[in-house]
């Protein structure tokens, strides 16, 4: 058995620690992009998209016409089909107004009452006028009006 001088052992230990530290840094540098790639969808905001509501000419003269539709949306890693319901009304000047049926109180679906010319929410009795403003009940704000556009004769609504 040979005796290694103490100075040589210290140098060998220092070398081992240095190599482990360099290896750790290289591993960390390689892992950060992979972890970022794996978890980034959770932090990405869902992008809004335009959804086809139908042929604009066929909706001319519509007065609070209920339209149900589905669209696919990516939320994090998962892409799902979502169902929505809106009221479409022709403003008479070539533009349309689209009201979300989701009540601004707690999310029940509002209904258009043609006879009373107002929206009604069956859950807690909210009443909105024909412009979506709160007339009665607990909602803290008016009904949501969704962005719309007509392109190539098709009426689109913007969904998130
Ligand atoms: S959810 Fe519509 S009034 Fe409460």
Tab-separated table of C-alpha atoms and ligand atoms in Angstrom:
chain	number	residue	atom	x	y	z
A	1	UNK	CA	0.000	0.000	0.000
A	2	UNK	CA	1.339	3.353	-1.032
A	3	UNK	CA	0.875	6.486	0.897
A	4	UNK	CA	-0.527	9.393	-1.079
A	5	UNK	CA	0.721	12.655	0.167
A	6	UNK	CA	-1.935	14.755	1.876
A	7	UNK	CA	-1.514	17.551	-0.650
A	8	UNK	CA	-2.291	15.121	-3.520
A	9	UNK	CA	-5.473	13.917	-1.803
A	10	UNK	CA	-6.677	17.457	-1.325
A	11	UNK	CA	-6.033	18.221	-4.979
A	12	UNK	CA	-7.962	15.090	-6.008
A	13	UNK	CA	-10.920	16.030	-3.747
A	14	UNK	CA	-10.912	19.589	-5.070
A	15	UNK	CA	-10.875	18.233	-8.650
A	16	UNK	CA	-13.836	15.897	-7.922
A	17	UNK	CA	-15.889	18.719	-6.395
A	18	UNK	CA	-15.038	21.022	-9.298
A	19	UNK	CA	-16.060	18.387	-11.864
A	20	UNK	CA	-19.341	17.716	-9.990
A	21	UNK	CA	-20.105	21.448	-9.909
A	22	UNK	CA	-19.415	21.853	-13.638
A	23	UNK	CA	-21.551	18.774	-14.399
A	24	UNK	CA	-24.358	20.181	-12.273
A	25	UNK	CA	-24.240	23.528	-14.061
A	26	UNK	CA	-24.319	21.861	-17.475
A	27	UNK	CA	-27.275	19.695	-16.383
A	28	UNK	CA	-29.100	22.749	-15.054
A	29	UNK	CA	-28.448	24.697	-18.263
A	30	UNK	CA	-29.958	21.822	-20.260
A	31	UNK	CA	-32.935	21.336	-17.915
A	32	UNK	CA	-34.173	24.957	-17.762
A	33	UNK	CA	-35.370	25.136	-21.401
A	34	UNK	CA	-37.027	21.711	-21.116
A	35	UNK	CA	-38.879	22.653	-17.923
A	36	UNK	CA	-39.873	25.995	-19.456
A	37	UNK	CA	-41.211	24.237	-22.545
A	38	UNK	CA	-43.173	21.766	-20.431
A	39	UNK	CA	-44.875	24.282	-18.122
A	40	UNK	CA	-45.242	27.303	-20.404
A	41	UNK	CA	-48.764	26.379	-21.668
A	42	UNK	CA	-50.061	26.796	-18.109
A	43	UNK	CA	-48.993	30.444	-18.115
A	44	UNK	CA	-49.994	31.241	-21.672
A	45	UNK	CA	-53.120	33.341	-21.930
A	46	UNK	CA	-55.809	31.794	-24.079
A	47	UNK	CA	-55.953	33.633	-27.362
A	48	UNK	CA	-59.227	35.099	-28.517
A	49	UNK	CA	-60.578	33.845	-31.781
A	50	UNK	CA	-63.288	34.847	-34.215
A	51	UNK	CA	-66.163	32.381	-34.390
A	52	UNK	CA	-68.570	32.136	-37.345
A	53	UNK	CA	-72.178	32.950	-36.339
A	54	UNK	CA	-73.677	32.639	-39.791
A	55	UNK	CA	-74.420	34.461	-43.002
A	56	UNK	CA	-74.875	38.144	-42.192
A	57	UNK	CA	-77.602	38.661	-44.844
A	58	UNK	CA	-79.714	35.947	-43.217
A	59	UNK	CA	-79.422	37.771	-39.877
A	60	UNK	CA	-80.517	41.137	-41.276
A	61	UNK	CA	-83.559	42.408	-39.410
A	62	UNK	CA	-82.895	40.013	-36.517
A	63	UNK	CA	-84.143	41.242	-33.199
A	64	UNK	CA	-82.516	39.479	-30.244
A	65	UNK	CA	-82.244	36.233	-32.181
A	66	UNK	CA	-80.805	33.456	-30.010
A	67	UNK	CA	-77.867	31.632	-31.576
A	68	UNK	CA	-76.108	28.652	-29.999
A	69	UNK	CA	-72.666	27.680	-31.259
A	70	UNK	CA	-69.581	25.680	-30.378
A	71	UNK	CA	-65.923	26.407	-30.905
A	72	UNK	CA	-62.654	24.802	-29.893
A	73	UNK	CA	-60.377	26.573	-27.447
A	74	UNK	CA	-56.995	25.635	-26.076
A	75	UNK	CA	-56.622	26.069	-22.333
A	76	UNK	CA	-53.135	25.190	-21.146
A	77	UNK	CA	-52.415	21.717	-22.545
A	78	UNK	CA	-56.045	20.832	-23.193
A	79	UNK	CA	-58.105	21.709	-26.273
A	80	UNK	CA	-61.827	21.484	-25.627
A	81	UNK	CA	-65.053	22.284	-27.412
A	82	UNK	CA	-66.950	25.086	-25.715
A	83	UNK	CA	-70.623	25.891	-26.137
A	84	UNK	CA	-71.939	29.428	-26.093
A	85	UNK	CA	-75.252	31.152	-26.558
A	86	UNK	CA	-75.803	34.766	-27.596
A	87	UNK	CA	-78.526	37.135	-28.724
A	88	UNK	CA	-77.904	38.850	-32.050
A	89	UNK	CA	-79.687	42.002	-33.035
A	90	UNK	CA	-79.460	44.013	-36.245
A	91	UNK	CA	-78.865	47.665	-35.370
A	92	UNK	CA	-80.351	48.820	-38.665
A	93	UNK	CA	-77.216	50.608	-39.816
A	94	UNK	CA	-75.414	47.609	-41.247
A	95	UNK	CA	-73.941	46.594	-37.903
A	96	UNK	CA	-74.913	43.955	-35.381
A	97	UNK	CA	-74.897	43.851	-31.605
A	98	UNK	CA	-74.181	40.513	-29.940
A	99	UNK	CA	-75.061	40.028	-26.268
A	100	UNK	CA	-73.626	37.204	-24.225
A	101	UNK	CA	-76.370	35.261	-22.484
A	102	UNK	CA	-74.153	34.778	-19.426
A	103	UNK	CA	-75.573	36.868	-16.602
A	104	UNK	CA	-73.076	39.337	-15.155
A	105	UNK	CA	-74.142	38.326	-11.651
A	106	UNK	CA	-73.320	34.638	-11.240
A	107	UNK	CA	-73.388	33.289	-14.772
A	108	UNK	CA	-76.887	31.888	-15.337
A	109	UNK	CA	-78.276	32.216	-18.860
A	110	UNK	CA	-80.499	35.239	-19.407
A	111	UNK	CA	-83.586	35.128	-21.634
A	112	UNK	CA	-85.006	37.743	-23.963
A	113	UNK	CA	-88.617	38.646	-23.178
A	114	UNK	CA	-90.076	40.057	-26.409
A	115	UNK	CA	-93.303	41.204	-24.746
A	116	UNK	CA	-91.503	43.257	-22.113
A	117	UNK	CA	-88.632	44.268	-24.393
A	118	UNK	CA	-86.040	43.266	-21.817
A	119	UNK	CA	-83.730	40.469	-20.706
A	120	UNK	CA	-84.554	38.419	-17.638
A	121	UNK	CA	-82.344	36.167	-15.530
A	122	UNK	CA	-84.279	33.346	-13.874
A	123	UNK	CA	-81.724	32.677	-11.128
A	124	UNK	CA	-82.002	35.805	-8.975
A	125	UNK	CA	-84.517	37.902	-10.875
A	126	UNK	CA	-82.192	40.311	-12.666
A	127	UNK	CA	-83.703	42.462	-15.369
A	128	UNK	CA	-81.694	44.150	-18.142
A	129	UNK	CA	-83.047	46.621	-20.678
A	130	UNK	CA	-82.754	46.075	-24.431
A	131	UNK	CA	-79.274	47.644	-24.390
A	132	UNK	CA	-78.112	45.224	-21.681
A	133	UNK	CA	-78.123	47.749	-18.832
A	134	UNK	CA	-79.158	46.580	-15.367
A	135	UNK	CA	-82.717	47.605	-14.522
A	136	UNK	CA	-83.284	45.450	-11.441
A	137	UNK	CA	-81.631	42.731	-9.404
A	138	UNK	CA	-78.135	41.986	-8.128
A	139	UNK	CA	-75.867	42.120	-11.241
A	140	UNK	CA	-72.945	44.498	-10.657
A	141	UNK	CA	-72.606	45.488	-14.316
A	142	UNK	CA	-74.422	45.413	-17.657
A	143	UNK	CA	-74.577	42.363	-19.904
A	144	UNK	CA	-71.445	41.654	-21.945
A	145	UNK	CA	-71.523	42.834	-25.541
A	146	UNK	CA	-69.141	40.749	-27.612
A	147	UNK	CA	-66.914	42.152	-30.367
A	148	UNK	CA	-68.360	41.408	-33.821
A	149	UNK	CA	-67.345	41.850	-37.433
A	150	UNK	CA	-68.743	41.018	-40.846
A	151	UNK	CA	-66.206	39.622	-43.243
A	152	UNK	CA	-66.966	38.125	-46.646
A	153	UNK	CA	-70.649	38.168	-45.750
A	154	UNK	CA	-70.182	36.139	-42.552
A	155	UNK	CA	-70.940	37.486	-39.074
A	156	UNK	CA	-68.175	36.654	-36.593
A	157	UNK	CA	-68.065	37.052	-32.842
A	158	UNK	CA	-64.853	37.168	-30.834
A	159	UNK	CA	-64.497	34.451	-28.235
A	160	UNK	CA	-61.809	33.828	-25.655
B	1	LIG	S1	-77.119	34.867	-11.944
B	1	LIG	FE1	-78.422	36.246	-12.942
B	1	LIG	S2	-79.274	37.375	-11.332
B	1	LIG	FE2	-77.952	36.034	-10.351
